[in-house]
XYZ file of N, CA and C in Angstrom:
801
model
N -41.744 78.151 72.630
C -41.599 77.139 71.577
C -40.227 77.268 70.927
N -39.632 75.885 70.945
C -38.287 76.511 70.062
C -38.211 76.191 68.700
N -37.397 77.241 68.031
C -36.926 77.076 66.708
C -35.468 76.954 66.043
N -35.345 75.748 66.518
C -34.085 74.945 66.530
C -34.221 73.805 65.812
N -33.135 73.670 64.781
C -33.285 73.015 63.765
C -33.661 71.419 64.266
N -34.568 70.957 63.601
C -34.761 69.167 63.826
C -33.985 68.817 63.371
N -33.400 67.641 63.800
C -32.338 66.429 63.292
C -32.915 65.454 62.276
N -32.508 64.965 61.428
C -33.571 63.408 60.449
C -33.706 62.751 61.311
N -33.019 62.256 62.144
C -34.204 61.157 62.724
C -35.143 61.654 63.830
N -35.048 63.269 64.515
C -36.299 63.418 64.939
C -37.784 64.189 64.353
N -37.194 64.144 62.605
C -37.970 64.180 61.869
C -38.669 63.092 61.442
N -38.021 62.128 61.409
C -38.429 60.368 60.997
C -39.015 59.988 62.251
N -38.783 60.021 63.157
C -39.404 60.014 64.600
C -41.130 60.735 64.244
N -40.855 61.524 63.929
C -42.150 62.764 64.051
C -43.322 62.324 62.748
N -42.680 61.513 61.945
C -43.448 60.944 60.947
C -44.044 59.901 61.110
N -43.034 59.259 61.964
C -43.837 57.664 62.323
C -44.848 58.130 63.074
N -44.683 58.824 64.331
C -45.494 58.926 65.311
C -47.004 59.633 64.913
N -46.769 60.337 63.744
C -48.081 61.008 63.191
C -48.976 60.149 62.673
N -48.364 59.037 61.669
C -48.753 58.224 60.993
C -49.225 57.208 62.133
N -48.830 56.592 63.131
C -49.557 56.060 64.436
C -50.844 56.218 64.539
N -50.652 57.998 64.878
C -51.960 58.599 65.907
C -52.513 59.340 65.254
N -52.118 60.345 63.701
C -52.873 60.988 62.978
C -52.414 62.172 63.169
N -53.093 62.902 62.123
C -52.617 64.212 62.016
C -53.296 65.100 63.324
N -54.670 64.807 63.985
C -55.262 65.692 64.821
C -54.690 65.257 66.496
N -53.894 64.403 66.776
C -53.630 63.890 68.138
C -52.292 64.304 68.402
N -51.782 65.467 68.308
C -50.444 66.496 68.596
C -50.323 66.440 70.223
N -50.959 65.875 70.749
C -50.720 65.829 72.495
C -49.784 64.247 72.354
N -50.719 64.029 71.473
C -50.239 62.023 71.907
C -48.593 62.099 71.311
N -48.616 62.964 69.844
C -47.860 62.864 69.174
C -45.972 63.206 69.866
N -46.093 64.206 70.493
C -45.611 65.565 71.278
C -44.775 64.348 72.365
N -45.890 63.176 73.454
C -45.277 62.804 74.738
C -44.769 61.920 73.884
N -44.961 61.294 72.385
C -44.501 59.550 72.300
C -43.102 60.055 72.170
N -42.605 61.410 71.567
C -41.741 62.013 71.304
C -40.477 62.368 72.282
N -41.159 62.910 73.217
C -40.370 63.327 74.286
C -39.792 62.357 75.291
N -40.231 60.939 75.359
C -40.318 59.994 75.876
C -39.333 58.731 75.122
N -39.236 59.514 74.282
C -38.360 58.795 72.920
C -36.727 58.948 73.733
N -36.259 57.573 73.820
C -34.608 57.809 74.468
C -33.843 58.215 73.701
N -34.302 58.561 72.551
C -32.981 58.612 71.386
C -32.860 59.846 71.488
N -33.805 60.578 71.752
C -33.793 62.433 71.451
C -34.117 63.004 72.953
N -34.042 62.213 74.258
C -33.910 63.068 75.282
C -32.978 64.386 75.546
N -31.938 64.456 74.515
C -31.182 65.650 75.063
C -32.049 67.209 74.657
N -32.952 67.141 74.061
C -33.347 68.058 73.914
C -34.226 68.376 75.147
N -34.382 70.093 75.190
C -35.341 70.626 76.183
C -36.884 70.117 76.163
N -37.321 70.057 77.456
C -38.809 69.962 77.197
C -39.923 70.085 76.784
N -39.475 71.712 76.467
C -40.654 72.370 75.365
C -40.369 71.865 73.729
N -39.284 71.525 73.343
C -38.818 71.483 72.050
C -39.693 70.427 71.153
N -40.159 69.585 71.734
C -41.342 68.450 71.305
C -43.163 69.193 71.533
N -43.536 70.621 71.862
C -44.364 70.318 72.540
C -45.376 70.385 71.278
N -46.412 70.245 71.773
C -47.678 69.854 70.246
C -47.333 70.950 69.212
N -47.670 72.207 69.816
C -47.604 73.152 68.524
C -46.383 72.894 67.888
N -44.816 72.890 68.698
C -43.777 72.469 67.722
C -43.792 71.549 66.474
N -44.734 70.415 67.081
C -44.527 69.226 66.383
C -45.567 69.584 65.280
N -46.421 70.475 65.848
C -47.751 70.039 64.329
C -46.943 71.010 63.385
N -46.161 72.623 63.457
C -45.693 73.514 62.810
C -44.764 72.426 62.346
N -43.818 71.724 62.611
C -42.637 71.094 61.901
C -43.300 70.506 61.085
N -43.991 69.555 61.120
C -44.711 68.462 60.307
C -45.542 68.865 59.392
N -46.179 69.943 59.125
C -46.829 70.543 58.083
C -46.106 71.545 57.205
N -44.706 71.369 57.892
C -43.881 72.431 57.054
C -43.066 71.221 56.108
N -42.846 70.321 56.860
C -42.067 69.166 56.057
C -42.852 68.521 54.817
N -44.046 68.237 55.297
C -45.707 68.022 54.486
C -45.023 69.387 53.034
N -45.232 70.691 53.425
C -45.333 71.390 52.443
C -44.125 71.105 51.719
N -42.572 70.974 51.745
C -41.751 70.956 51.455
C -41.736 69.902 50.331
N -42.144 68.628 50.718
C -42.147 67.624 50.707
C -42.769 67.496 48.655
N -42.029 67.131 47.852
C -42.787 66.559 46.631
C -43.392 65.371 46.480
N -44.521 65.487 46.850
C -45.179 64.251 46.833
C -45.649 63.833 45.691
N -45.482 62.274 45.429
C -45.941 61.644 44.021
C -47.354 61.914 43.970
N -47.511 62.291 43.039
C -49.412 62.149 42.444
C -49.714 60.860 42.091
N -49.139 60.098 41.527
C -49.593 58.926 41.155
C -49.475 57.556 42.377
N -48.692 58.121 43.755
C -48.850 57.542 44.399
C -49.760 57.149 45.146
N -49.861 55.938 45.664
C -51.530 55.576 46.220
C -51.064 55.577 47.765
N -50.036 55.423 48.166
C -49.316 55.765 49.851
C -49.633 57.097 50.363
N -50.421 56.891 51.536
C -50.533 58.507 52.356
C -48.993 59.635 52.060
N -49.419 60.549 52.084
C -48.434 61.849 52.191
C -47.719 61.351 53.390
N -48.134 60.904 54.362
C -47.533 60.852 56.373
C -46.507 59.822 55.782
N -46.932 58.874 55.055
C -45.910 57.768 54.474
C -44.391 57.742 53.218
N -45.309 58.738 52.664
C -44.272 58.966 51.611
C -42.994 60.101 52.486
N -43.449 60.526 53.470
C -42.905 61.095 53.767
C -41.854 60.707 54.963
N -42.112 59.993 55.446
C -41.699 58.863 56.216
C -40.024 58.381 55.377
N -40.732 57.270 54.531
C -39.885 56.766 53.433
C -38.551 58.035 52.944
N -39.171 59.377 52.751
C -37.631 60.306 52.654
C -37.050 60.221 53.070
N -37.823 60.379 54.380
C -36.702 60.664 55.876
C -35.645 59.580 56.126
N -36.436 58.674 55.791
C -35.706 56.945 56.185
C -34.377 57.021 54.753
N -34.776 57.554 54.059
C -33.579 57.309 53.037
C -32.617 57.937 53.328
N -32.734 59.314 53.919
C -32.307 60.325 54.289
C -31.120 60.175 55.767
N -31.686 59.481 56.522
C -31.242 58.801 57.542
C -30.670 57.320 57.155
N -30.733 56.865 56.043
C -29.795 56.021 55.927
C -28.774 56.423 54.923
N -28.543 57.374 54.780
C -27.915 57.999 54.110
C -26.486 58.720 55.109
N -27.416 59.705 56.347
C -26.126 59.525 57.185
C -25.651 58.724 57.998
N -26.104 57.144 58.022
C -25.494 56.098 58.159
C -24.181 56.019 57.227
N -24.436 56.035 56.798
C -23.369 56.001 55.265
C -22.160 56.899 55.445
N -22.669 58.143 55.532
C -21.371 59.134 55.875
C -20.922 58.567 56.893
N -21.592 58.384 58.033
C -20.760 57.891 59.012
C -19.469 57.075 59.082
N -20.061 56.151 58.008
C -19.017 54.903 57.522
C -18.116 55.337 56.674
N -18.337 56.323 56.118
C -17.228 56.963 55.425
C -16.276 57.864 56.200
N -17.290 58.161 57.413
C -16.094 58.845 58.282
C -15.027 57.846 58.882
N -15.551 57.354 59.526
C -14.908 55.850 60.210
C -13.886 55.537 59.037
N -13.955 55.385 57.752
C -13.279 54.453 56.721
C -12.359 55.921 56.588
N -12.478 56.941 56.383
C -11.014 58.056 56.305
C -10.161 57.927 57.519
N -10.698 57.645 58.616
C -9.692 57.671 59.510
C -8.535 56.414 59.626
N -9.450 55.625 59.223
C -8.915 54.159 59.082
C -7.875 54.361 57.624
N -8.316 54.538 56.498
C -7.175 55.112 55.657
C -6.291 55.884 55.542
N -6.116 56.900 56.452
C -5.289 57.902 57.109
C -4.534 57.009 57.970
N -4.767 55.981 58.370
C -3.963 54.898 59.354
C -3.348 54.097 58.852
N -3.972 53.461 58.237
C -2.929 53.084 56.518
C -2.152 53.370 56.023
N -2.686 54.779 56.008
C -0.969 55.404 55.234
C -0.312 55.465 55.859
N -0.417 55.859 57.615
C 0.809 55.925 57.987
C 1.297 54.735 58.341
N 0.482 53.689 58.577
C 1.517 52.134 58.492
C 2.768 52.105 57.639
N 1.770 52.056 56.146
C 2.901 52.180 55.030
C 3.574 52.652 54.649
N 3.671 54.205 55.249
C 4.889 54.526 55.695
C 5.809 54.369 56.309
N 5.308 53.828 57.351
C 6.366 52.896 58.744
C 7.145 52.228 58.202
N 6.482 51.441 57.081
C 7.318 50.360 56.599
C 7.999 50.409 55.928
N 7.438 51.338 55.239
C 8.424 51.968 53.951
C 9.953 52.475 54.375
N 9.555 53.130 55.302
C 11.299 53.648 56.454
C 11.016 55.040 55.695
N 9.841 55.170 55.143
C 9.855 57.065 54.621
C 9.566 58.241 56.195
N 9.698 57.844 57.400
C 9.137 58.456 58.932
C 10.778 58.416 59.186
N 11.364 57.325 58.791
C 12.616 57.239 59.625
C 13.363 58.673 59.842
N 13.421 59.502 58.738
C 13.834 61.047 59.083
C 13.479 61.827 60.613
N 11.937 61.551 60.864
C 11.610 61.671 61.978
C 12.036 61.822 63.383
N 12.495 60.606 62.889
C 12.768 59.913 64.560
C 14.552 60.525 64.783
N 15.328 60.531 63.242
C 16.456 61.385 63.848
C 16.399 62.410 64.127
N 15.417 63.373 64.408
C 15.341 64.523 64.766
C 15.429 64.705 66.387
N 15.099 63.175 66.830
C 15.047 63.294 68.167
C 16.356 63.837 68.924
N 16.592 64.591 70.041
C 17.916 64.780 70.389
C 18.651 63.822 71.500
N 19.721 64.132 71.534
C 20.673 62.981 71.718
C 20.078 62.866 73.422
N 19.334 63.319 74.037
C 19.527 62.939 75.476
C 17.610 61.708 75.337
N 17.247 62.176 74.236
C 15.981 61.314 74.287
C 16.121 60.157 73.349
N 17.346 59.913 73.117
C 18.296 58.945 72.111
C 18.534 58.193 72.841
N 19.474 58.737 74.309
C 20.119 57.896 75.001
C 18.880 57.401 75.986
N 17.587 57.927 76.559
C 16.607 57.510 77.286
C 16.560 56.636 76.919
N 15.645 56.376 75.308
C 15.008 55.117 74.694
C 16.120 54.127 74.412
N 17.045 54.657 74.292
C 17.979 53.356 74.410
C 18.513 52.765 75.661
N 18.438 53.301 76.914
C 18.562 53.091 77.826
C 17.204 51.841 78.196
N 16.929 52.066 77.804
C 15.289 51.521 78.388
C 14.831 50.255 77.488
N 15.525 50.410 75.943
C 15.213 49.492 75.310
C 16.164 48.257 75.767
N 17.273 48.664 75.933
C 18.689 47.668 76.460
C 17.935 46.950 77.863
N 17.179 47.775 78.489
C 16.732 47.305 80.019
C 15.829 46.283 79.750
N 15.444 45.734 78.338
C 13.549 45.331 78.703
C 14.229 44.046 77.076
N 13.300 43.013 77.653
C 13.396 42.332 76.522
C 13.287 42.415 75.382
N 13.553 42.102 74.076
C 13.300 42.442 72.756
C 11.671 41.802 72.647
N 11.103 43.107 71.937
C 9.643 42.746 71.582
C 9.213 43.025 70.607
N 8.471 41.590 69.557
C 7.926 42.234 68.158
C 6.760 43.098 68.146
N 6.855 44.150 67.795
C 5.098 45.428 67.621
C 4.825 45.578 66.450
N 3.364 44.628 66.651
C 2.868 44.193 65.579
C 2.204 45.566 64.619
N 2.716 45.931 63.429
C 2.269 47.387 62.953
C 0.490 47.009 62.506
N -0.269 45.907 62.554
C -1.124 46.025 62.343
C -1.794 45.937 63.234
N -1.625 46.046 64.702
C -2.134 46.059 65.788
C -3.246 47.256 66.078
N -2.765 48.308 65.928
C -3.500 49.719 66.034
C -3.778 49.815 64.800
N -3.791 49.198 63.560
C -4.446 49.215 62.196
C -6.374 48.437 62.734
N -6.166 46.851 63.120
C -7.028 46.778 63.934
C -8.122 47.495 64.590
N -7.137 47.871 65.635
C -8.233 48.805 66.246
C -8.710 49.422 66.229
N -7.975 50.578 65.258
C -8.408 51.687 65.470
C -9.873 50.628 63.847
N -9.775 49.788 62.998
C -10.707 49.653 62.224
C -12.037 49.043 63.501
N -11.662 48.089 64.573
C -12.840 47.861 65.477
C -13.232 48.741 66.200
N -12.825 50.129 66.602
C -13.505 51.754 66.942
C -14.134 51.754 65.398
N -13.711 51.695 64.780
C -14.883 52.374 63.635
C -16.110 51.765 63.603
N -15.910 50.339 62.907
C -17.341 49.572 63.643
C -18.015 49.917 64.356
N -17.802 49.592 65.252
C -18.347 50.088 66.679
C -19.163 51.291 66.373
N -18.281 52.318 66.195
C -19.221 53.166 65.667
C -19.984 53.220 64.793
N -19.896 52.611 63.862
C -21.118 52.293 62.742
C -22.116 51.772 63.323
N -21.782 50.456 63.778
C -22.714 49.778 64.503
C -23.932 50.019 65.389
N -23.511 51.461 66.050
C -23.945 51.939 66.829
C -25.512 52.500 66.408
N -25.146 53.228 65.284
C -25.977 54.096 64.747
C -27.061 52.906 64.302
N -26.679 51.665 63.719
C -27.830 50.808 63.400
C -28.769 50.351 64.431
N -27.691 50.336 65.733
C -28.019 49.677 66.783
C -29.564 50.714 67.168
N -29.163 51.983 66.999
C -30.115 52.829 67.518
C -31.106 52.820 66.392
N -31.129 52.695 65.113
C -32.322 52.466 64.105
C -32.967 50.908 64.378
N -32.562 50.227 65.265
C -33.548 49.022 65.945
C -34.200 49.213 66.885
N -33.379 49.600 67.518
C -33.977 50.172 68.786
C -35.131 51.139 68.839
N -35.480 52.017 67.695
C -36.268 53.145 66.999
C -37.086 52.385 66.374
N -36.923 51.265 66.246
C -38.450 50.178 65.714
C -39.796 50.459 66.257
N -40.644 50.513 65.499
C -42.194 50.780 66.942
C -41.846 49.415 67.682
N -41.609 48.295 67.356
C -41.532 47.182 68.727
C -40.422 47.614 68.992
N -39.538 48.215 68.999
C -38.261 47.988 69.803
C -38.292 48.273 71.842
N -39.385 48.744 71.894
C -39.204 49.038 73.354
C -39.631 47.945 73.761
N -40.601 46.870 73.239
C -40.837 45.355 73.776
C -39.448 44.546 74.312
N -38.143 45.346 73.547
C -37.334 44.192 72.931
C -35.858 44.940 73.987
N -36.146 46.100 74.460
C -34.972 46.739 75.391
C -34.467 46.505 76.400
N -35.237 45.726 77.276
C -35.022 45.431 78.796
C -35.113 43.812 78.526
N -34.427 43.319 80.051
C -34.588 42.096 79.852
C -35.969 41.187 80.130
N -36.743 40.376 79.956
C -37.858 40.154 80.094
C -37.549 39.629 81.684
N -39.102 39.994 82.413
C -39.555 39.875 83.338
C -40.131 38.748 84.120
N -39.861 38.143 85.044
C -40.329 36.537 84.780
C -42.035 36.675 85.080
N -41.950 37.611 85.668
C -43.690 38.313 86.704
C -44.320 37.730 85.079
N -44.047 38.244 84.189
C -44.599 39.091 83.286
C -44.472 37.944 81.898
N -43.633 37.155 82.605
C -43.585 35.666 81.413
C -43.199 34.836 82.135
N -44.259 33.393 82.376
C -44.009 32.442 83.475
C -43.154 31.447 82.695
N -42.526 30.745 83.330
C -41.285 29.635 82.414
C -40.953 30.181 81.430
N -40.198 31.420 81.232
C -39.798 31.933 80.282
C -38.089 31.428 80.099
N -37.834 31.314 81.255
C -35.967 30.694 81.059
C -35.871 29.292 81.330
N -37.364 28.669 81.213
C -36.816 27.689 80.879
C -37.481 26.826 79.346
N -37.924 27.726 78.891
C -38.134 28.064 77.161
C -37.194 28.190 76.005
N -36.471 29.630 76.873
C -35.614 30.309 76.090
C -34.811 29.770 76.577
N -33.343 29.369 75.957
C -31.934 28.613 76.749
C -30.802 30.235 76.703
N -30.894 31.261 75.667
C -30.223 32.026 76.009
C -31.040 34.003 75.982
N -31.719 34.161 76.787
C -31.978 35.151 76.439
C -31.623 36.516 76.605
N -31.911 36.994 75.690
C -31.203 38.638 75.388
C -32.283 39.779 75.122
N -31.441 40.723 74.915
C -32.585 42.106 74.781
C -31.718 43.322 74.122
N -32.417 44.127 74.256
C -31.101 45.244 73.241
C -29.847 45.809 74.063
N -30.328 46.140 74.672
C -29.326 46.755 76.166
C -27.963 45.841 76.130
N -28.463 44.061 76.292
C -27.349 43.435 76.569
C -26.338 42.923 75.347
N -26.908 43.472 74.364
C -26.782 43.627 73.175
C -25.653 44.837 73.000
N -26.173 45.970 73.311
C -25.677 47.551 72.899
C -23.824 46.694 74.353
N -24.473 46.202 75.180
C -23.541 45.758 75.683
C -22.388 45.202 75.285
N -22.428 43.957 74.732
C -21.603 43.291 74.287
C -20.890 43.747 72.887
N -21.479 44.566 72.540
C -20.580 45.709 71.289
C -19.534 46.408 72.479
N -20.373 47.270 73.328
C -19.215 48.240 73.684
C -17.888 47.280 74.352
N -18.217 46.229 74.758
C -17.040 45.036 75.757
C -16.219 44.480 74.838
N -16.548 44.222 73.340
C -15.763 43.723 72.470
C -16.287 42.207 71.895
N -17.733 42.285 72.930
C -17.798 40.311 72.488
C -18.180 39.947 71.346
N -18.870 41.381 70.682
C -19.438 41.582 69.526
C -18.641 42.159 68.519
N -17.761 41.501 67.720
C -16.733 41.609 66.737
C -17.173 42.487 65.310
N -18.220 42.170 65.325
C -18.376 41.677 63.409
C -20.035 41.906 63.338
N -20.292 42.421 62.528
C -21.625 42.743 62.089
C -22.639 41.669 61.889
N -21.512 40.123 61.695
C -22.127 38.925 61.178
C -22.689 38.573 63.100
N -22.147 38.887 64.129
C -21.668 38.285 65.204
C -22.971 39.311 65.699
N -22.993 40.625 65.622
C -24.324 41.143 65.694
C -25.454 40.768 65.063
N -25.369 40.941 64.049
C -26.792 40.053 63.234
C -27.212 38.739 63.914
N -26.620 37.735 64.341
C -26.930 36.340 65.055
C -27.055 37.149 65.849
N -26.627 38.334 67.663
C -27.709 38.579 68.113
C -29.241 39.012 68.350
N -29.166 40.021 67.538
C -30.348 40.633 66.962
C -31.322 39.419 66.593
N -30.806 38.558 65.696
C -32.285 37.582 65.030
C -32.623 36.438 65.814
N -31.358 36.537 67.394
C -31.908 35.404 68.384
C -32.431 35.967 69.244
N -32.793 37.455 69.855
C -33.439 38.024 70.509
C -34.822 37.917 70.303
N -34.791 38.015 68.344
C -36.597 38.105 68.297
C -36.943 36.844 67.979
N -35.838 35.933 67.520
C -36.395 34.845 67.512
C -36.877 34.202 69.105
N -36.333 34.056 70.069
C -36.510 33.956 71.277
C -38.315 34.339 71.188
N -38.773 35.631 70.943
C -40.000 35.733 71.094
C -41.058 35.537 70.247
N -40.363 34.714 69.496
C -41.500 34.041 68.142
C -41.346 32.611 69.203
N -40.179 31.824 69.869
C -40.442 30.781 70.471
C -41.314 30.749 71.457
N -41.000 32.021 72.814
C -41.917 31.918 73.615
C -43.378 31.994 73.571
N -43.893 33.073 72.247
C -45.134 33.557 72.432
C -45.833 32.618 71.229
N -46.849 32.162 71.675
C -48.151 31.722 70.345
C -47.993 32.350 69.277
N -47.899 31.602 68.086
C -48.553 32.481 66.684
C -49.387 32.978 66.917
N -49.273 33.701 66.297
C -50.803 34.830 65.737
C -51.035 36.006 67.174
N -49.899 35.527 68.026
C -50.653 36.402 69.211
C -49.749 38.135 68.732
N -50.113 38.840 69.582
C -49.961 40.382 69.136
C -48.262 40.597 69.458
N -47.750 40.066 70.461
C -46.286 40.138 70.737
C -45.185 39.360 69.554
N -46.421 37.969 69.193
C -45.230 37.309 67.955
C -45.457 38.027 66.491
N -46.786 38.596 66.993
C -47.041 39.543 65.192
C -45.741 40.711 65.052
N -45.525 40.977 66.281
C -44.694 42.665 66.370
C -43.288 42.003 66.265
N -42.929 40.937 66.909
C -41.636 40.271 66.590
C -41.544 39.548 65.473
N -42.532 39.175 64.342
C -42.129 38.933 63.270
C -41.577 40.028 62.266
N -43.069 41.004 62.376
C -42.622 42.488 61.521
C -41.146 42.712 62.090
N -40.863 42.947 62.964
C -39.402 43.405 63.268
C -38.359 42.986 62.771
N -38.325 41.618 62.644
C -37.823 40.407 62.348
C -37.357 40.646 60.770
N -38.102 41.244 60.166
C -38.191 40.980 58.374
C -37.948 42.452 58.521
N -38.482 43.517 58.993
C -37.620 44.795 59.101
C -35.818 45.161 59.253
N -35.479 44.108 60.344
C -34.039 44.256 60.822
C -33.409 43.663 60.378
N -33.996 42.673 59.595
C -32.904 41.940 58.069
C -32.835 43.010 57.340
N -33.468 43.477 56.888
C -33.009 44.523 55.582
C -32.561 45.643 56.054
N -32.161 46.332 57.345
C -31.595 47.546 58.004
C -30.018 46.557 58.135
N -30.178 45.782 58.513
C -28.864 44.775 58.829
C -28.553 44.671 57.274
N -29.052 44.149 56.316
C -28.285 44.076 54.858
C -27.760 45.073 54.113
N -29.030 45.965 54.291
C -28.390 48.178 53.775
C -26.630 47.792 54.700
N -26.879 47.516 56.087
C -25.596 47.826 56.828
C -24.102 47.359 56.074
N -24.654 46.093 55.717
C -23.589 45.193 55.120
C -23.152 45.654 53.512
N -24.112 46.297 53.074
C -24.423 46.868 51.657
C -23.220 48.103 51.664
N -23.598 48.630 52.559
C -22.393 50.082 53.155
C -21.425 49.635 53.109
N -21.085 48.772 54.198
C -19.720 48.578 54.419
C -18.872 47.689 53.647
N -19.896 46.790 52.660
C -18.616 46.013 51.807
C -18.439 47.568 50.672
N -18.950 47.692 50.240
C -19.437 49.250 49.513
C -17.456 49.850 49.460
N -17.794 50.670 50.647
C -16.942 51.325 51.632
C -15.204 50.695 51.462
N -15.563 49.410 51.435
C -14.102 48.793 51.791
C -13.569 48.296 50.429
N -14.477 47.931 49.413
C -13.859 47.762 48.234
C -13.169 49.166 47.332
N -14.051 50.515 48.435
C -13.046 51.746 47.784
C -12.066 51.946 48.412
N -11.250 51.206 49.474
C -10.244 51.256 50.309
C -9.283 50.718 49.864
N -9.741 49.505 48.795
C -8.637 48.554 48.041
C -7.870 49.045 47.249
């Protein structure tokens, strides 16, 4: 059995899944776990029942639970974790936003001509290279906010990421990962006019098609909208894509909450 520290979200993981199946079903609890893509890097034994029931009753004990609350302990406890984990969402974005201000400065230094010392340090034979080479090649404007840019759309990205994986960590999110199946939904493309899934999603972030958090959010709410179109009300697939639906607005608004947050301390 190992005793290696849990991460928050495979503590938040370990809460949902209890609250699922209960406190006495540590087999069920243990595979939903291990089976979980987010936390495969861990060893096999590291999920196994006894791990999971010892973690979870230690977190239980830790845990100050309201008395006056009428929410299970499995829940209130849940809710920490989730704050807790959106919390190092947050750092994250604060990491992303130092590097990006560290990039800043040195723009404005560029501009300032306070680096120019720098560059005379170079010696005269790597003087005459770059000038050799600059004389050879057309004159070109380099735009100083070019790698200001980017290096701010790597940060995103990385922010993004981390939300991307708190959707994906939805109890429906595994409905919502792969692309749908036609076996498995008859006239489904010709229902849906554009359909998507998370994957092609997590996709179009890493390719660039996905700019902007606003540009993610319209995918995300046409994915599940897609399956409020295809499937009947009231049926069990449009119940799980509504909950999701009203879940991933408010994980998507915390997101937006962060990052305007974040950037008005940048000003």
């Amino acid at each position: 059995m190992s005793c290696k520290e849990w991460t928050v979200l495979e503590k938040l993981l370990l809460s949902q899944a209890v609250y699922k199946y209960g406190e006495q079903s540590w087999l069920q609890v243990s595979s939903v776990l291990k089976q979980n893509a987010l936390i495969q890097h861990r060893q096999s034994d590291f999920f196994d029942d006894k791990n999971c029931s010892l973690q979870y009753y230690g977190l239980i004990e830790k845990l100050e639970a309201e008395k006056d609350n009428p929410l299970p302990v499995v829940v209130q406890l849940a809710r920490h974790l989730y704050i807790q984990r959106i919390q190092e969402i947050k750092n994250a974005l604060v990491d992303g936003e130092q590097e990006l201000g560290q990039l800043v400065s040195e723009i404005d230094l560029i501009r300032k001509g306070e680096l120019d010392s720098q560059l005379l340090q170079m010696n005269a034979k790597e003087i005459e290279v770059c000038s050799t080479s600059i004389a050879d090649k057309p004159k070109e404007t380099i735009p100083l906010d070019s790698k200001l840019d980017n290096q701010r759309q790597k940060s995103w990205q990385k922010s993004v990421q981390i939300l991307w994986q708190e959707i994906a960590n939805h109890k429906s999110g595994p409905l919502f990962l792969n692309p749908i199946k036609k076996a498995k939904a008859p006239f489904y493309n010709k229902i849906v006019k554009k359909p998507l899934d998370l994957k092609i999603i997590k996709n179009r972030v890493r390719e660039g098609v996905i700019k902007s958090t606003v540009e993610f959010e319209r995918d995300i709410v046409l994915m599940l909208t897609n399956a409020l179109m295809y499937n009947k009300e009231g049926t069990e697939t449009y119940l799980l894509a509504l909950e999701m639906l009203e879940d991933v607005k408010d994980q998507i608004e915390l997101f937006k909450f962060a990052n305007s947050f974040l950037k008005r301390k940048m000003v």
